[in-house]
Amino acid sequence: MKLRSDRLPLAYSTQLAPEASAENCSHAELFSKAEELLVKRMASGDPVAWFLRGQLYYEEGLYEEALIQFEKIKDVDLQAMYQLGVMHYDGLGTTEDPERGVEYMKKIIYSDSPKARHLKFAAAYNLGRAYYEGCGVKQSTEEAERLWLFAADHGNPKASVKAQSTLGMLYSMSAQKDLKKAFFWHSEACGNGSLESQGALGVMYLYGQGIGQNTKAALECLREAAQHGNIYAQGHLVEYYYNRKFYSTAAAVAKRITDHDDINKLAKITNCLPAYVAKGVAMAAFYLGRCFQLGLGVQHDQAAAAKYYSRACLLDPDVAADLELAANLGKI
């Protein structure tokens, strides 16, 4: 399970003053106006502007510039230190240095400063990620679980929702498998706005995992998550439609999903894990291939079938292998 860093929890809004945003301006012009405004605020002695300038560069993907800006203020601005921890761990604007990333997250977690309070849950999630992946520290799933439980804070909506969702995934895996715990944490995360957990809940309701099977609740979760861009949920809807013999609907939905070709971009937009985005597209591709092979809901086309089967195998070999076995056994 390849994880992603938690987004920076901000202590204040990064929305700039109205003069930084104007109608009928291009994105480049708005960026230039915002940068100019922040430089003026910095010159006037506004301490917040120093961080906001770095954050502006970070959000624009100008990581090298952001790194320089955050480095200047990391000793007086813990939000800058947090961003530097993420950047060093993930290699954004600099060479990957997970040890330094871990160091910064630990400083935030153990800081007595009131300004660290809103960062501690997210920092604990990130440190848990480091222990889970064994990067910058010795690998320990037990320590990762401990840190994620702290970061999740019993489902507190102001804590790390990503930690809550990640616990749901952790307890769904074989080594730590406890589907009742998985359902609990996905429920907490979903209630706190996690699109990823909403899709996971739909699957758990659909197959009765950690909760009694409830098709109505499953479809409500899957459809709402799918409408908001959860590709994993969309893939499971394709499977549901196919199994219910709604072949035209299954093929149409699968075609829309398989038109996506940038997994990482989709993951960033939806804040879902790339691995689960890939699983959703792989499921859709396999079922679309099956529709083309058998002429179900679409015209029979063996070449198209081979194309989509191949795509499913490339995106997620395990998903493709499981579905191929089901097809060979006549289950689909």
Short mmCIF file of N, CA, C and O in Angstrom, two decimals, residues 10-108:
data_model
loop_
_atom_site.label_atom_id
_atom_site.label_comp_id
_atom_site.label_asym_id
_atom_site.label_seq_id
_atom_site.Cartn_x
_atom_site.Cartn_y
_atom_site.Cartn_z
N LEU A 10 -4.02 24.24 7.69
CA LEU A 10 -3.67 25.64 7.84
C LEU A 10 -4.30 26.26 9.08
O LEU A 10 -5.46 25.99 9.40
N ALA A 11 -3.53 27.10 9.75
CA ALA A 11 -4.04 27.78 10.94
C ALA A 11 -4.86 29.00 10.55
O ALA A 11 -5.62 29.53 11.35
N TYR A 12 -4.67 29.46 9.31
CA TYR A 12 -5.40 30.62 8.83
C TYR A 12 -5.59 30.47 7.34
O TYR A 12 -4.95 29.64 6.68
N SER A 13 -6.46 31.26 6.77
CA SER A 13 -6.77 31.18 5.34
C SER A 13 -5.59 31.65 4.50
O SER A 13 -4.89 32.59 4.86
N THR A 14 -5.39 30.98 3.37
CA THR A 14 -4.37 31.42 2.42
C THR A 14 -4.99 32.27 1.32
O THR A 14 -4.34 32.61 0.34
N GLN A 15 -6.28 32.60 1.48
CA GLN A 15 -6.96 33.45 0.50
C GLN A 15 -6.38 34.85 0.57
O GLN A 15 -6.33 35.48 1.63
N LEU A 16 -5.91 35.35 -0.55
CA LEU A 16 -5.31 36.67 -0.58
C LEU A 16 -6.38 37.75 -0.64
O LEU A 16 -7.56 37.47 -0.87
N ALA A 17 -5.97 38.98 -0.46
CA ALA A 17 -6.90 40.09 -0.49
C ALA A 17 -7.54 40.21 -1.86
O ALA A 17 -6.98 39.76 -2.85
N PRO A 18 -8.72 40.85 -1.96
CA PRO A 18 -9.43 40.95 -3.23
C PRO A 18 -8.60 41.53 -4.36
O PRO A 18 -8.78 41.16 -5.51
N GLU A 19 -7.62 42.42 -4.03
CA GLU A 19 -6.87 43.02 -5.11
C GLU A 19 -5.95 42.03 -5.81
O GLU A 19 -5.45 42.29 -6.90
N ALA A 20 -5.75 40.84 -5.17
CA ALA A 20 -4.91 39.82 -5.81
C ALA A 20 -5.69 38.99 -6.80
O ALA A 20 -5.13 38.21 -7.54
N SER A 21 -7.01 39.10 -6.77
CA SER A 21 -7.82 38.33 -7.70
C SER A 21 -8.72 39.26 -8.48
O SER A 21 -9.43 40.07 -7.91
N ALA A 22 -8.67 39.16 -9.76
CA ALA A 22 -9.47 40.04 -10.61
C ALA A 22 -10.11 39.23 -11.71
O ALA A 22 -9.56 38.23 -12.17
N GLU A 23 -11.32 39.67 -12.10
CA GLU A 23 -12.01 38.98 -13.17
C GLU A 23 -11.29 39.21 -14.49
O GLU A 23 -10.60 40.21 -14.70
N ASN A 24 -11.47 38.28 -15.41
CA ASN A 24 -10.93 38.38 -16.77
C ASN A 24 -9.40 38.40 -16.79
O ASN A 24 -8.79 38.95 -17.71
N CYS A 25 -8.77 37.82 -15.76
CA CYS A 25 -7.31 37.69 -15.74
C CYS A 25 -6.95 36.24 -16.00
O CYS A 25 -7.65 35.32 -15.55
N SER A 26 -5.85 36.03 -16.70
CA SER A 26 -5.37 34.67 -16.90
C SER A 26 -4.77 34.15 -15.60
O SER A 26 -4.49 34.93 -14.67
N HIS A 27 -4.55 32.84 -15.55
CA HIS A 27 -3.96 32.25 -14.34
C HIS A 27 -2.58 32.85 -14.08
O HIS A 27 -2.23 33.16 -12.94
N ALA A 28 -1.79 33.02 -15.13
CA ALA A 28 -0.45 33.58 -14.99
C ALA A 28 -0.50 35.00 -14.44
O ALA A 28 0.32 35.39 -13.60
N GLU A 29 -1.49 35.78 -14.90
CA GLU A 29 -1.63 37.16 -14.41
C GLU A 29 -2.04 37.19 -12.95
O GLU A 29 -1.54 38.00 -12.17
N LEU A 30 -2.95 36.27 -12.56
CA LEU A 30 -3.36 36.19 -11.16
C LEU A 30 -2.20 35.79 -10.27
O LEU A 30 -2.01 36.33 -9.17
N PHE A 31 -1.39 34.84 -10.75
CA PHE A 31 -0.22 34.41 -9.99
C PHE A 31 0.74 35.58 -9.80
O PHE A 31 1.26 35.81 -8.69
N SER A 32 0.97 36.32 -10.86
CA SER A 32 1.88 37.46 -10.80
C SER A 32 1.38 38.52 -9.82
O SER A 32 2.14 39.09 -9.04
N LYS A 33 0.06 38.78 -9.85
CA LYS A 33 -0.53 39.76 -8.94
C LYS A 33 -0.39 39.30 -7.48
O LYS A 33 -0.08 40.10 -6.59
N ALA A 34 -0.64 38.00 -7.25
CA ALA A 34 -0.54 37.45 -5.90
C ALA A 34 0.90 37.55 -5.39
O ALA A 34 1.14 37.95 -4.24
N GLU A 35 1.85 37.20 -6.24
CA GLU A 35 3.25 37.26 -5.85
C GLU A 35 3.66 38.71 -5.53
O GLU A 35 4.34 38.97 -4.52
N GLU A 36 3.23 39.64 -6.36
CA GLU A 36 3.56 41.05 -6.15
C GLU A 36 2.98 41.56 -4.83
O GLU A 36 3.64 42.29 -4.08
N LEU A 37 1.73 41.17 -4.55
CA LEU A 37 1.08 41.58 -3.31
C LEU A 37 1.83 41.04 -2.10
O LEU A 37 2.05 41.76 -1.11
N LEU A 38 2.26 39.77 -2.17
CA LEU A 38 2.96 39.16 -1.04
C LEU A 38 4.31 39.80 -0.80
O LEU A 38 4.73 39.98 0.34
N VAL A 39 5.00 40.14 -1.86
CA VAL A 39 6.30 40.83 -1.72
C VAL A 39 6.11 42.16 -0.99
O VAL A 39 6.90 42.52 -0.11
N LYS A 40 5.05 42.89 -1.32
CA LYS A 40 4.75 44.16 -0.66
C LYS A 40 4.44 43.93 0.82
O LYS A 40 4.90 44.68 1.68
N ARG A 41 3.67 42.89 1.11
CA ARG A 41 3.33 42.59 2.50
C ARG A 41 4.56 42.18 3.30
O ARG A 41 4.69 42.53 4.48
N MET A 42 5.45 41.44 2.66
CA MET A 42 6.70 41.06 3.32
C MET A 42 7.54 42.29 3.64
O MET A 42 8.10 42.41 4.74
N ALA A 43 7.61 43.21 2.69
CA ALA A 43 8.40 44.43 2.88
C ALA A 43 7.83 45.30 3.99
O ALA A 43 8.57 46.02 4.67
N SER A 44 6.51 45.20 4.19
CA SER A 44 5.87 46.00 5.25
C SER A 44 5.95 45.33 6.61
O SER A 44 5.44 45.84 7.60
N GLY A 45 6.57 44.13 6.66
CA GLY A 45 6.78 43.45 7.93
C GLY A 45 5.72 42.44 8.31
O GLY A 45 5.65 42.02 9.47
N ASP A 46 4.88 42.03 7.37
CA ASP A 46 3.84 41.03 7.64
C ASP A 46 4.48 39.65 7.72
O ASP A 46 4.91 39.10 6.70
N PRO A 47 4.56 39.02 8.91
CA PRO A 47 5.24 37.72 9.03
C PRO A 47 4.50 36.59 8.31
O PRO A 47 5.13 35.64 7.84
N VAL A 48 3.18 36.69 8.22
CA VAL A 48 2.40 35.64 7.55
C VAL A 48 2.72 35.58 6.06
O VAL A 48 2.70 34.52 5.44
N ALA A 49 3.03 36.74 5.47
CA ALA A 49 3.28 36.81 4.03
C ALA A 49 4.47 35.95 3.62
O ALA A 49 4.50 35.44 2.49
N TRP A 50 5.45 35.80 4.50
CA TRP A 50 6.61 34.97 4.16
C TRP A 50 6.17 33.52 3.91
O TRP A 50 6.60 32.89 2.95
N PHE A 51 5.31 33.01 4.79
CA PHE A 51 4.81 31.65 4.58
C PHE A 51 3.91 31.57 3.35
O PHE A 51 4.02 30.64 2.54
N LEU A 52 3.02 32.54 3.19
CA LEU A 52 2.08 32.51 2.08
C LEU A 52 2.79 32.52 0.73
O LEU A 52 2.32 31.90 -0.22
N ARG A 53 3.91 33.22 0.67
CA ARG A 53 4.66 33.23 -0.60
C ARG A 53 5.19 31.82 -0.91
O ARG A 53 5.09 31.35 -2.04
N GLY A 54 5.72 31.17 0.10
CA GLY A 54 6.18 29.79 -0.10
C GLY A 54 5.04 28.86 -0.46
O GLY A 54 5.17 28.00 -1.34
N GLN A 55 3.89 29.05 0.19
CA GLN A 55 2.73 28.21 -0.09
C GLN A 55 2.20 28.45 -1.50
O GLN A 55 1.74 27.51 -2.17
N LEU A 56 2.26 29.70 -1.94
CA LEU A 56 1.85 30.02 -3.32
C LEU A 56 2.71 29.24 -4.31
O LEU A 56 2.18 28.62 -5.25
N TYR A 57 4.01 29.25 -4.10
CA TYR A 57 4.91 28.50 -4.99
C TYR A 57 4.62 26.99 -4.91
O TYR A 57 4.59 26.29 -5.92
N TYR A 58 4.38 26.51 -3.69
CA TYR A 58 4.11 25.07 -3.50
C TYR A 58 2.87 24.64 -4.26
O TYR A 58 2.87 23.62 -4.96
N GLU A 59 1.80 25.42 -4.13
CA GLU A 59 0.55 25.05 -4.78
C GLU A 59 0.63 25.16 -6.30
O GLU A 59 -0.13 24.50 -7.02
N GLU A 60 1.57 25.98 -6.79
CA GLU A 60 1.77 26.10 -8.23
C GLU A 60 2.73 25.03 -8.77
O GLU A 60 2.99 24.97 -9.96
N GLY A 61 3.25 24.19 -7.87
CA GLY A 61 4.21 23.17 -8.30
C GLY A 61 5.60 23.71 -8.50
O GLY A 61 6.46 23.02 -9.06
N LEU A 62 5.86 24.92 -8.03
CA LEU A 62 7.20 25.53 -8.13
C LEU A 62 7.97 25.16 -6.86
O LEU A 62 8.24 25.99 -5.98
N TYR A 63 8.31 23.88 -6.76
CA TYR A 63 8.82 23.34 -5.51
C TYR A 63 10.19 23.88 -5.12
O TYR A 63 10.46 24.08 -3.92
N GLU A 64 11.05 24.13 -6.07
CA GLU A 64 12.38 24.65 -5.73
C GLU A 64 12.26 26.04 -5.10
O GLU A 64 12.94 26.35 -4.12
N GLU A 65 11.39 26.88 -5.68
CA GLU A 65 11.17 28.22 -5.12
C GLU A 65 10.52 28.13 -3.74
O GLU A 65 10.87 28.87 -2.82
N ALA A 66 9.57 27.20 -3.60
CA ALA A 66 8.90 27.01 -2.31
C ALA A 66 9.91 26.57 -1.25
O ALA A 66 9.88 27.05 -0.11
N LEU A 67 10.78 25.66 -1.63
CA LEU A 67 11.79 25.15 -0.70
C LEU A 67 12.66 26.28 -0.17
O LEU A 67 12.91 26.37 1.04
N ILE A 68 13.11 27.15 -1.06
CA ILE A 68 13.95 28.28 -0.66
C ILE A 68 13.21 29.17 0.33
O ILE A 68 13.75 29.60 1.36
N GLN A 69 11.95 29.46 0.02
CA GLN A 69 11.15 30.34 0.87
C GLN A 69 10.91 29.72 2.24
O GLN A 69 11.05 30.38 3.27
N PHE A 70 10.54 28.45 2.28
CA PHE A 70 10.26 27.78 3.55
C PHE A 70 11.52 27.65 4.40
O PHE A 70 11.46 27.73 5.63
N GLU A 71 12.68 27.40 3.76
CA GLU A 71 13.93 27.26 4.49
C GLU A 71 14.26 28.54 5.28
O GLU A 71 14.81 28.49 6.37
N LYS A 72 13.90 29.69 4.72
CA LYS A 72 14.21 30.97 5.37
C LYS A 72 13.46 31.15 6.69
O LYS A 72 13.94 31.88 7.57
N ILE A 73 12.31 30.49 6.82
CA ILE A 73 11.45 30.77 7.98
C ILE A 73 11.13 29.54 8.82
O ILE A 73 10.33 29.61 9.75
N LYS A 74 11.76 28.40 8.51
CA LYS A 74 11.38 27.15 9.18
C LYS A 74 11.58 27.19 10.69
O LYS A 74 10.88 26.49 11.44
N ASP A 75 12.53 28.02 11.17
CA ASP A 75 12.80 28.07 12.60
C ASP A 75 11.80 28.94 13.36
O ASP A 75 11.74 28.89 14.60
N VAL A 76 10.99 29.71 12.62
CA VAL A 76 10.00 30.58 13.28
C VAL A 76 8.57 30.29 12.82
O VAL A 76 7.62 30.84 13.35
N ASP A 77 8.43 29.41 11.82
CA ASP A 77 7.10 29.09 11.28
C ASP A 77 6.99 27.58 11.13
O ASP A 77 7.59 26.98 10.23
N LEU A 78 6.21 26.96 12.02
CA LEU A 78 6.11 25.50 12.01
C LEU A 78 5.36 24.97 10.79
O LEU A 78 5.54 23.82 10.40
N GLN A 79 4.51 25.80 10.19
CA GLN A 79 3.86 25.37 8.95
C GLN A 79 4.89 25.22 7.84
O GLN A 79 4.80 24.30 7.01
N ALA A 80 5.87 26.12 7.81
CA ALA A 80 6.95 26.00 6.83
C ALA A 80 7.76 24.74 7.11
O ALA A 80 8.15 24.03 6.17
N MET A 81 8.01 24.45 8.38
CA MET A 81 8.74 23.23 8.72
C MET A 81 7.97 21.99 8.27
O MET A 81 8.55 21.02 7.76
N TYR A 82 6.64 22.03 8.46
CA TYR A 82 5.81 20.89 8.03
C TYR A 82 5.96 20.67 6.53
O TYR A 82 6.18 19.54 6.07
N GLN A 83 5.83 21.75 5.76
CA GLN A 83 5.93 21.62 4.31
C GLN A 83 7.31 21.12 3.90
O GLN A 83 7.45 20.32 2.97
N LEU A 84 8.36 21.59 4.57
CA LEU A 84 9.71 21.11 4.28
C LEU A 84 9.83 19.62 4.57
O LEU A 84 10.48 18.88 3.83
N GLY A 85 9.18 19.17 5.65
CA GLY A 85 9.21 17.74 5.97
C GLY A 85 8.60 16.90 4.86
O GLY A 85 9.15 15.87 4.45
N VAL A 86 7.46 17.36 4.35
CA VAL A 86 6.80 16.67 3.24
C VAL A 86 7.69 16.69 1.99
O VAL A 86 7.85 15.67 1.30
N MET A 87 8.28 17.84 1.70
CA MET A 87 9.07 18.00 0.48
C MET A 87 10.33 17.15 0.52
O MET A 87 10.71 16.53 -0.47
N HIS A 88 11.00 17.11 1.67
CA HIS A 88 12.20 16.27 1.78
C HIS A 88 11.84 14.78 1.72
O HIS A 88 12.56 13.99 1.10
N TYR A 89 10.74 14.40 2.34
CA TYR A 89 10.34 12.98 2.34
C TYR A 89 9.97 12.52 0.93
O TYR A 89 10.35 11.44 0.49
N ASP A 90 9.20 13.37 0.22
CA ASP A 90 8.71 12.99 -1.10
C ASP A 90 9.61 13.44 -2.25
O ASP A 90 9.32 13.14 -3.41
N GLY A 91 10.67 14.17 -1.94
CA GLY A 91 11.57 14.62 -2.99
C GLY A 91 10.96 15.68 -3.89
O GLY A 91 11.11 15.64 -5.11
N LEU A 92 10.28 16.65 -3.30
CA LEU A 92 9.65 17.73 -4.06
C LEU A 92 10.57 18.95 -4.06
O LEU A 92 10.76 19.58 -3.01
N GLY A 93 11.16 19.25 -5.19
CA GLY A 93 12.07 20.39 -5.28
C GLY A 93 13.45 20.12 -4.74
O GLY A 93 14.29 21.01 -4.69
N THR A 94 13.69 18.89 -4.33
CA THR A 94 14.98 18.51 -3.77
C THR A 94 15.12 17.00 -3.85
O THR A 94 14.17 16.29 -4.19
N THR A 95 16.31 16.49 -3.58
CA THR A 95 16.52 15.05 -3.54
C THR A 95 15.79 14.46 -2.34
O THR A 95 15.74 15.07 -1.27
N GLU A 96 15.20 13.29 -2.51
CA GLU A 96 14.51 12.64 -1.39
C GLU A 96 15.45 12.48 -0.20
O GLU A 96 16.57 12.01 -0.33
N ASP A 97 14.98 12.89 0.95
CA ASP A 97 15.74 12.77 2.19
C ASP A 97 14.76 12.43 3.31
O ASP A 97 14.37 13.29 4.11
N PRO A 98 14.29 11.18 3.35
CA PRO A 98 13.26 10.81 4.33
C PRO A 98 13.69 11.01 5.77
O PRO A 98 12.86 11.29 6.63
N GLU A 99 15.00 10.88 6.05
CA GLU A 99 15.46 11.09 7.41
C GLU A 99 15.17 12.52 7.87
O GLU A 99 14.73 12.76 9.00
N ARG A 100 15.42 13.50 6.99
CA ARG A 100 15.12 14.88 7.35
C ARG A 100 13.62 15.11 7.47
O ARG A 100 13.16 15.83 8.35
N GLY A 101 12.87 14.47 6.57
CA GLY A 101 11.42 14.58 6.66
C GLY A 101 10.91 14.07 7.99
O GLY A 101 10.06 14.71 8.64
N VAL A 102 11.43 12.93 8.43
CA VAL A 102 11.06 12.36 9.73
C VAL A 102 11.46 13.29 10.86
O VAL A 102 10.69 13.51 11.81
N GLU A 103 12.65 13.87 10.76
CA GLU A 103 13.14 14.78 11.80
C GLU A 103 12.19 15.96 11.99
O GLU A 103 11.84 16.32 13.13
N TYR A 104 11.73 16.55 10.89
CA TYR A 104 10.85 17.71 10.99
C TYR A 104 9.49 17.31 11.56
O TYR A 104 8.90 18.06 12.36
N MET A 105 8.96 16.16 11.16
CA MET A 105 7.67 15.73 11.69
C MET A 105 7.75 15.45 13.19
O MET A 105 6.83 15.79 13.95
N LYS A 106 8.86 14.88 13.64
CA LYS A 106 9.03 14.62 15.07
C LYS A 106 9.11 15.93 15.86
O LYS A 106 8.55 16.05 16.95
N LYS A 107 9.80 16.92 15.29
CA LYS A 107 9.90 18.22 15.97
C LYS A 107 8.53 18.83 16.18
O LYS A 107 8.24 19.42 17.22
N ILE A 108 7.67 18.69 15.16
CA ILE A 108 6.32 19.24 15.27
C ILE A 108 5.50 18.49 16.31
O ILE A 108 4.82 19.08 17.15
#
